[in-house]
Amino acid sequence: MSRVLITGAAGFIGSHTADQLLASGVEVVGVDNFRTGSKSNLRGAEANARFSFYEEDVAAAGALDALVEKNRLTAIIHLAALVSVQESMDDPALNHRLNVDATHYVAEAARRHGVQRVVFASSAAVYGETDVGAIDEETPKRPISPYGGAKLASEGLLLGHGAAYGFTVRCQRYFNVFGPRQDPASPYSGVISIFDQRYRDGRGVTIFGDGRQTRDFISVHDVARANVIAATRDGLTSGIANICTGRSTSLLDVAAVFARHYPDVPAPIHGDPRHGDIVHSLGKATVAQREMGFEATVAVADGLAELIESG
Ligand code: UD1
């Protein structure tokens, strides 16, 4: 029987990961301090007898260790983080505490209590700006924010610990994740969550620039499934994989889907391009396919339709 601890279980990706693990019969131990996660995300999980939950700050020394000691775990999925790139630039010390110190506590807890597998929420932000057409894992890592730097450092901390003390580490470099439960509150939230909220409210959206910029948008359901595979599939070895679709979608295409669903909402207006914006970001998904048998299956249009029709 697998028992998996998820840090950040009340978050966007964490709660979907918990739901999928529970649906596949796994016991799940959730941890969150509700800094950015929310109780309502746990409604489904909490109805399941195989789910237990602790309200703790995993960046506080000792907190995680005690939990890992108490629960006999087969894996830890470490998703708890300071998730906003902008916030990492405004408060680099907080970024270090939440995105580096916390990772060290995860690595140490795994070592001290013999947890055989750690899955880590890394990010395409480790690559920074690149001019390659499609980013693979060999693309140079040149982070351009404290957030991206912390994610890259955390990969190193975990892989080093795993190699030294004999546990498996899977670093998952998520691209632009979207879907239900993503927080639209900040101007730096994911564009799809912002668009979704604004269309629901009957307000038009602002497209920064001409809208021809593209992203590799991946459904949170695919990302959660990648986490489930990384945490539970037998025979995996340590490694790093992009978690992406390998397909690019322009912002104009995204806006067009919303416009079709909301014919009465005013058309998008165009503003100045956002300072520091990347024009194209696209991942290559081949390593996840080869090493984990993972392939994204949700088409962006379908994921958007599901989001629009949800809740
Ligand atoms: C990601 C980060 C962002 C960071 C940037 C650094 C997230 C959610 N965003 O942005 O914080 O600064 O990397 O490279 O992790 N857009 C609009 N209208 C809006 C909101 C966004 O047109 O109301 C545009 C943006 O200008 C961008 C695109 O949508 O061109 C995607 O934006 P976003 O979802 O923030 O993702 P990234 O650009 O990848």
Tab-separated table of C-alpha atoms and ligand atoms in Angstrom:
chain	number	residue	atom	x	y	z
A	1	MET	CA	0.000	0.000	0.000
A	2	SER	CA	1.324	3.418	-0.980
A	3	ARG	CA	1.124	6.355	1.402
A	4	VAL	CA	2.108	9.698	-0.079
A	5	LEU	CA	2.613	13.015	1.697
A	6	ILE	CA	1.807	16.126	-0.346
A	7	THR	CA	3.163	19.475	0.806
A	8	GLY	CA	0.973	22.269	-0.493
A	9	ALA	CA	-1.972	19.864	-0.643
A	10	ALA	CA	-4.536	22.687	-0.473
A	11	GLY	CA	-3.025	24.451	-3.461
A	12	PHE	CA	-4.005	24.409	-7.098
A	13	ILE	CA	-1.791	21.524	-8.226
A	14	GLY	CA	-1.645	19.870	-4.786
A	15	SER	CA	-5.376	19.429	-4.413
A	16	HIS	CA	-5.754	17.889	-7.876
A	17	THR	CA	-2.828	15.585	-7.145
A	18	ALA	CA	-4.471	14.532	-3.882
A	19	ASP	CA	-7.767	13.840	-5.668
A	20	GLN	CA	-6.104	11.627	-8.283
A	21	LEU	CA	-4.008	9.700	-5.756
A	22	LEU	CA	-7.081	9.045	-3.614
A	23	ALA	CA	-9.025	7.926	-6.685
A	24	SER	CA	-6.303	5.390	-7.415
A	25	GLY	CA	-6.516	3.927	-3.905
A	26	VAL	CA	-3.457	5.562	-2.369
A	27	GLU	CA	-3.407	6.928	1.198
A	28	VAL	CA	-2.687	10.654	1.174
A	29	VAL	CA	-1.295	12.818	3.950
A	30	GLY	CA	-1.817	16.491	3.105
A	31	VAL	CA	0.103	19.412	4.589
A	32	ASP	CA	-0.587	23.087	3.991
A	33	ASN	CA	-0.456	26.332	5.951
A	34	PHE	CA	-3.116	28.025	3.771
A	35	ARG	CA	-0.772	30.873	2.860
A	36	THR	CA	-1.895	30.586	-0.753
A	37	GLY	CA	-3.785	27.278	-0.646
A	38	SER	CA	-7.419	27.179	0.344
A	39	LYS	CA	-9.618	24.880	2.430
A	40	SER	CA	-12.262	24.737	-0.261
A	41	ASN	CA	-9.798	22.998	-2.609
A	42	LEU	CA	-9.780	20.067	-0.168
A	43	ARG	CA	-13.523	19.444	-0.182
A	44	GLY	CA	-13.241	16.306	-2.311
A	45	ALA	CA	-10.189	14.916	-0.534
A	46	GLU	CA	-11.619	15.461	2.933
A	47	ALA	CA	-14.619	13.317	2.108
A	48	ASN	CA	-12.254	10.368	1.651
A	49	ALA	CA	-11.296	8.218	4.653
A	50	ARG	CA	-7.833	7.638	3.187
A	51	PHE	CA	-7.011	11.364	3.460
A	52	SER	CA	-5.502	12.964	6.541
A	53	PHE	CA	-4.427	16.562	6.886
A	54	TYR	CA	-2.056	18.680	8.954
A	55	GLU	CA	-2.019	22.473	9.013
A	56	GLU	CA	1.715	23.187	9.183
A	57	ASP	CA	4.333	25.467	7.645
A	58	VAL	CA	6.844	23.156	5.977
A	59	ALA	CA	9.394	25.993	5.903
A	60	ALA	CA	9.455	25.989	9.733
A	61	ALA	CA	12.389	23.934	11.008
A	62	GLY	CA	11.287	20.601	12.445
A	63	ALA	CA	7.646	20.767	11.368
A	64	LEU	CA	7.946	18.437	8.398
A	65	ASP	CA	10.386	16.102	10.092
A	66	ALA	CA	7.857	15.352	12.823
A	67	LEU	CA	5.155	14.575	10.276
A	68	VAL	CA	7.361	12.328	8.182
A	69	GLU	CA	8.489	10.476	11.305
A	70	LYS	CA	4.892	9.919	12.395
A	71	ASN	CA	3.617	8.653	9.012
A	72	ARG	CA	5.214	5.694	7.245
A	73	LEU	CA	5.469	7.161	3.756
A	74	THR	CA	6.316	5.663	0.385
A	75	ALA	CA	6.784	9.104	-1.205
A	76	ILE	CA	6.717	12.851	-0.650
A	77	ILE	CA	5.408	15.193	-3.338
A	78	HIS	CA	6.817	18.616	-2.511
A	79	LEU	CA	4.583	21.290	-4.005
A	80	ALA	CA	4.444	23.858	-1.187
A	81	ALA	CA	6.121	27.051	-2.400
A	82	LEU	CA	6.071	30.759	-2.860
A	83	VAL	CA	4.428	30.526	-6.252
A	84	SER	CA	4.565	34.060	-7.610
A	85	VAL	CA	7.568	35.096	-9.669
A	86	GLN	CA	6.753	38.728	-8.889
A	87	GLU	CA	6.613	38.073	-5.146
A	88	SER	CA	10.046	36.418	-5.312
A	89	MET	CA	11.402	39.620	-6.823
A	90	ASP	CA	9.710	41.772	-4.175
A	91	ASP	CA	10.908	39.608	-1.265
A	92	PRO	CA	13.908	37.424	-2.157
A	93	ALA	CA	14.483	36.453	1.487
A	94	LEU	CA	10.988	35.040	1.763
A	95	ASN	CA	11.531	33.266	-1.560
A	96	HIS	CA	14.661	31.676	-0.124
A	97	ARG	CA	12.880	30.519	3.016
A	98	LEU	CA	9.860	29.068	1.247
A	99	ASN	CA	11.537	27.808	-1.933
A	100	VAL	CA	14.987	26.705	-0.758
A	101	ASP	CA	14.993	26.146	3.021
A	102	ALA	CA	11.749	24.180	2.818
A	103	THR	CA	13.249	21.929	0.127
A	104	HIS	CA	16.206	21.201	2.369
A	105	TYR	CA	13.801	20.149	5.131
A	106	VAL	CA	12.060	17.819	2.681
A	107	ALA	CA	15.384	16.289	1.623
A	108	GLU	CA	16.447	15.845	5.245
A	109	ALA	CA	13.131	14.351	6.310
A	110	ALA	CA	13.367	11.833	3.452
A	111	ARG	CA	16.912	10.913	4.462
A	112	ARG	CA	16.226	10.642	8.183
A	113	HIS	CA	13.087	8.559	7.848
A	114	GLY	CA	13.893	6.397	4.837
A	115	VAL	CA	11.368	7.792	2.352
A	116	GLN	CA	12.207	6.128	-0.952
A	117	ARG	CA	10.884	8.729	-3.352
A	118	VAL	CA	10.599	12.525	-3.570
A	119	VAL	CA	8.759	14.351	-6.361
A	120	PHE	CA	9.523	18.036	-6.704
A	121	ALA	CA	7.535	20.858	-8.322
A	122	SER	CA	10.138	22.574	-10.456
A	123	SER	CA	9.373	25.038	-13.211
A	124	ALA	CA	10.159	26.135	-16.734
A	125	ALA	CA	11.378	29.273	-14.937
A	126	VAL	CA	14.739	27.496	-14.441
A	127	TYR	CA	15.471	28.081	-18.149
A	128	GLY	CA	14.896	31.843	-18.068
A	129	GLU	CA	14.869	33.460	-21.477
A	130	THR	CA	16.010	31.265	-24.281
A	131	ASP	CA	15.878	31.578	-28.023
A	132	VAL	CA	15.660	27.871	-28.800
A	133	GLY	CA	12.492	26.805	-30.579
A	134	ALA	CA	11.509	24.134	-28.089
A	135	ILE	CA	13.074	23.727	-24.672
A	136	ASP	CA	14.408	20.329	-23.695
A	137	GLU	CA	16.105	19.415	-20.417
A	138	GLU	CA	19.563	20.073	-21.907
A	139	THR	CA	18.698	23.679	-22.754
A	140	PRO	CA	20.960	25.988	-20.685
A	141	LYS	CA	19.507	26.942	-17.314
A	142	ARG	CA	19.693	30.710	-16.935
A	143	PRO	CA	17.052	31.729	-14.403
A	144	ILE	CA	16.126	35.401	-14.437
A	145	SER	CA	14.225	35.624	-11.141
A	146	PRO	CA	14.831	34.595	-7.531
A	147	TYR	CA	11.957	32.170	-8.073
A	148	GLY	CA	13.634	30.435	-11.016
A	149	GLY	CA	16.951	30.384	-9.173
A	150	ALA	CA	15.372	28.793	-6.113
A	151	LYS	CA	13.686	26.104	-8.198
A	152	LEU	CA	17.005	25.237	-9.853
A	153	ALA	CA	18.817	25.203	-6.498
A	154	SER	CA	16.127	22.955	-5.045
A	155	GLU	CA	16.532	20.435	-7.842
A	156	GLY	CA	20.230	20.271	-6.975
A	157	LEU	CA	19.609	19.889	-3.252
A	158	LEU	CA	17.179	17.031	-3.736
A	159	LEU	CA	19.141	15.192	-6.434
A	160	GLY	CA	22.309	15.418	-4.340
A	161	HIS	CA	20.561	14.076	-1.265
A	162	GLY	CA	18.879	11.338	-3.251
A	163	ALA	CA	22.148	10.166	-4.799
A	164	ALA	CA	24.031	10.323	-1.504
A	165	TYR	CA	21.429	8.632	0.678
A	166	GLY	CA	19.737	6.311	-1.776
A	167	PHE	CA	16.303	7.664	-2.606
A	168	THR	CA	14.719	8.468	-5.950
A	169	VAL	CA	14.079	12.106	-6.895
A	170	ARG	CA	11.850	13.185	-9.766
A	171	CYS	CA	12.071	16.888	-10.642
A	172	GLN	CA	9.070	18.005	-12.676
A	173	ARG	CA	9.534	21.196	-14.642
A	174	TYR	CA	5.986	22.384	-15.155
A	175	PHE	CA	5.243	24.776	-18.001
A	176	ASN	CA	2.128	27.025	-17.963
A	177	VAL	CA	-0.385	25.087	-15.894
A	178	PHE	CA	-4.073	25.969	-16.072
A	179	GLY	CA	-7.398	24.630	-14.865
A	180	PRO	CA	-9.974	24.770	-12.069
A	181	ARG	CA	-8.872	26.105	-8.632
A	182	GLN	CA	-6.049	28.314	-9.920
A	183	ASP	CA	-6.109	31.579	-8.005
A	184	PRO	CA	-6.880	34.534	-10.303
A	185	ALA	CA	-6.360	37.159	-7.601
A	186	SER	CA	-3.097	38.803	-8.621
A	187	PRO	CA	-2.215	40.553	-11.877
A	188	TYR	CA	0.660	38.053	-12.025
A	189	SER	CA	-1.618	35.030	-11.765
A	190	GLY	CA	-1.698	32.706	-14.739
A	191	VAL	CA	-3.339	34.431	-17.679
A	192	ILE	CA	-6.015	31.763	-18.135
A	193	SER	CA	-7.233	32.080	-14.532
A	194	ILE	CA	-7.413	35.871	-14.959
A	195	PHE	CA	-9.327	35.557	-18.238
A	196	ASP	CA	-11.697	32.994	-16.716
A	197	GLN	CA	-12.533	35.243	-13.778
A	198	ARG	CA	-13.033	38.326	-15.907
A	199	TYR	CA	-15.285	36.598	-18.431
A	200	ARG	CA	-17.340	35.132	-15.562
A	201	ASP	CA	-17.738	38.648	-14.206
A	202	GLY	CA	-18.860	39.843	-17.635
A	203	ARG	CA	-15.815	42.066	-18.065
A	204	GLY	CA	-13.532	42.063	-21.079
A	205	VAL	CA	-9.860	41.147	-20.804
A	206	THR	CA	-6.687	43.004	-21.636
A	207	ILE	CA	-4.180	41.298	-23.904
A	208	PHE	CA	-0.701	42.652	-23.303
A	209	GLY	CA	0.797	43.165	-26.763
A	210	ASP	CA	-0.579	41.740	-30.011
A	211	GLY	CA	-1.628	38.396	-28.512
A	212	ARG	CA	0.624	36.411	-30.830
A	213	GLN	CA	2.816	35.357	-27.902
A	214	THR	CA	2.602	31.616	-27.299
A	215	ARG	CA	2.835	29.330	-24.294
A	216	ASP	CA	2.849	25.594	-23.684
A	217	PHE	CA	-0.358	25.518	-21.649
A	218	ILE	CA	-0.859	22.225	-19.812
A	219	SER	CA	-3.989	21.139	-17.969
A	220	VAL	CA	-3.691	20.682	-14.221
A	221	HIS	CA	-5.238	17.237	-14.681
A	222	ASP	CA	-2.265	16.203	-16.806
A	223	VAL	CA	0.157	17.746	-14.303
A	224	ALA	CA	-1.516	15.916	-11.409
A	225	ARG	CA	-1.283	12.660	-13.350
A	226	ALA	CA	2.422	13.261	-13.957
A	227	ASN	CA	2.795	13.676	-10.185
A	228	VAL	CA	0.917	10.446	-9.515
A	229	ILE	CA	3.132	8.544	-11.947
A	230	ALA	CA	6.315	10.046	-10.522
A	231	ALA	CA	5.277	9.181	-6.966
A	232	THR	CA	3.909	5.691	-7.481
A	233	ARG	CA	5.193	3.957	-10.599
A	234	ASP	CA	7.560	1.076	-9.861
A	235	GLY	CA	11.071	1.128	-11.214
A	236	LEU	CA	11.595	4.852	-11.803
A	237	THR	CA	15.076	6.233	-11.334
A	238	SER	CA	16.037	9.805	-10.433
A	239	GLY	CA	15.725	12.406	-13.143
A	240	ILE	CA	14.445	15.700	-14.420
A	241	ALA	CA	11.625	16.062	-16.933
A	242	ASN	CA	9.692	18.863	-18.543
A	243	ILE	CA	5.996	18.493	-17.804
A	244	CYS	CA	4.481	20.108	-20.848
A	245	THR	CA	2.438	19.253	-23.906
A	246	GLY	CA	4.975	20.026	-26.638
A	247	ARG	CA	2.336	22.181	-28.354
A	248	SER	CA	2.107	25.948	-28.423
A	249	THR	CA	-1.033	28.039	-28.171
A	250	SER	CA	-1.247	31.755	-28.751
A	251	LEU	CA	-3.013	34.137	-26.418
A	252	LEU	CA	-5.296	35.118	-29.293
A	253	ASP	CA	-6.387	31.478	-29.560
A	254	VAL	CA	-7.077	31.342	-25.818
A	255	ALA	CA	-9.083	34.555	-25.917
A	256	ALA	CA	-11.060	33.267	-28.916
A	257	VAL	CA	-12.243	30.230	-26.940
A	258	PHE	CA	-13.510	32.485	-24.134
A	259	ALA	CA	-15.134	34.827	-26.653
A	260	ARG	CA	-17.057	31.903	-28.178
A	261	HIS	CA	-18.367	30.867	-24.761
A	262	TYR	CA	-19.256	34.421	-23.748
A	263	PRO	CA	-20.639	36.155	-26.853
A	264	ASP	CA	-22.027	39.055	-24.795
A	265	VAL	CA	-18.755	40.023	-23.089
A	266	PRO	CA	-16.894	42.947	-24.700
A	267	ALA	CA	-14.039	41.983	-27.029
A	268	PRO	CA	-10.487	41.983	-25.600
A	269	ILE	CA	-8.573	45.218	-25.661
A	270	HIS	CA	-4.849	45.339	-26.347
A	271	GLY	CA	-2.445	47.016	-23.938
A	272	ASP	CA	1.314	47.555	-24.045
A	273	PRO	CA	3.410	44.379	-23.932
A	274	ARG	CA	4.227	43.418	-20.329
A	275	HIS	CA	7.732	44.411	-19.293
A	276	GLY	CA	10.086	41.422	-19.489
A	277	ASP	CA	7.540	39.224	-21.237
A	278	ILE	CA	8.799	36.209	-23.147
A	279	VAL	CA	7.301	35.966	-26.637
A	280	HIS	CA	7.382	32.199	-27.116
A	281	SER	CA	7.733	29.444	-24.537
A	282	LEU	CA	7.411	25.838	-25.629
A	283	GLY	CA	8.650	22.644	-24.039
A	284	LYS	CA	9.725	19.296	-25.460
A	285	ALA	CA	7.940	16.503	-23.694
A	286	THR	CA	10.131	13.592	-24.773
A	287	VAL	CA	11.951	12.833	-21.494
A	288	ALA	CA	8.733	12.511	-19.470
A	289	GLN	CA	7.439	10.149	-22.146
A	290	ARG	CA	10.604	8.071	-22.216
A	291	GLU	CA	11.357	7.917	-18.489
A	292	MET	CA	7.860	7.919	-16.999
A	293	GLY	CA	5.553	6.944	-19.845
A	294	PHE	CA	3.811	10.293	-19.374
A	295	GLU	CA	2.098	12.173	-22.145
A	296	ALA	CA	-0.287	15.124	-21.791
A	297	THR	CA	-3.711	14.203	-23.130
A	298	VAL	CA	-5.939	17.231	-22.516
A	299	ALA	CA	-6.191	19.547	-25.539
A	300	VAL	CA	-6.127	23.223	-24.560
A	301	ALA	CA	-9.571	23.864	-26.076
A	302	ASP	CA	-11.037	20.988	-24.031
A	303	GLY	CA	-9.292	22.111	-20.847
A	304	LEU	CA	-10.612	25.633	-21.373
A	305	ALA	CA	-14.137	24.365	-21.978
A	306	GLU	CA	-13.977	22.341	-18.763
A	307	LEU	CA	-12.698	25.364	-16.827
A	308	ILE	CA	-15.391	27.625	-18.211
A	309	GLU	CA	-18.120	25.121	-17.388
A	310	SER	CA	-16.783	24.318	-13.891
A	311	GLY	CA	-18.073	25.679	-10.579
B	1	UD1	C1	5.458	33.695	-15.994
B	1	UD1	C2	4.969	34.133	-14.609
B	1	UD1	C3	5.181	35.620	-14.391
B	1	UD1	C4	6.623	36.001	-14.653
B	1	UD1	C5	7.053	35.517	-16.041
B	1	UD1	C6	8.539	35.712	-16.200
B	1	UD1	C7	3.130	32.809	-13.835
B	1	UD1	C8	1.650	32.673	-13.742
B	1	UD1	N1	3.571	33.890	-14.484
B	1	UD1	O1	4.704	34.380	-16.928
B	1	UD1	O2	4.852	35.945	-13.036
B	1	UD1	O3	6.780	37.388	-14.569
B	1	UD1	O4	6.799	34.086	-16.181
B	1	UD1	O5	8.924	35.375	-17.452
B	1	UD1	O6	3.880	31.988	-13.359
B	1	UD1	N2	-1.227	38.344	-20.184
B	1	UD1	C9	-2.163	39.165	-20.794
B	1	UD1	N3	-3.185	39.659	-20.037
B	1	UD1	C10	-3.309	39.393	-18.696
B	1	UD1	C11	-2.328	38.557	-18.080
B	1	UD1	C12	-1.300	38.059	-18.869
B	1	UD1	O7	-2.092	39.447	-21.985
B	1	UD1	O8	-4.268	39.880	-18.061
B	1	UD1	C13	-0.146	37.782	-21.040
B	1	UD1	C14	1.243	38.000	-20.516
B	1	UD1	O9	1.718	39.270	-20.847
B	1	UD1	C15	1.986	36.864	-21.205
B	1	UD1	C16	0.936	35.757	-21.313
B	1	UD1	O10	-0.319	36.384	-21.094
B	1	UD1	O11	2.392	37.244	-22.480
B	1	UD1	C17	1.124	34.657	-20.296
B	1	UD1	O12	1.235	35.253	-18.999
B	1	UD1	P1	1.392	34.396	-17.652
B	1	UD1	O13	0.226	33.504	-17.493
B	1	UD1	O14	1.708	35.333	-16.542
B	1	UD1	O15	2.626	33.421	-17.944
B	1	UD1	P2	4.152	33.795	-18.290
B	1	UD1	O16	4.246	34.911	-19.237
B	1	UD1	O17	4.762	32.515	-18.708
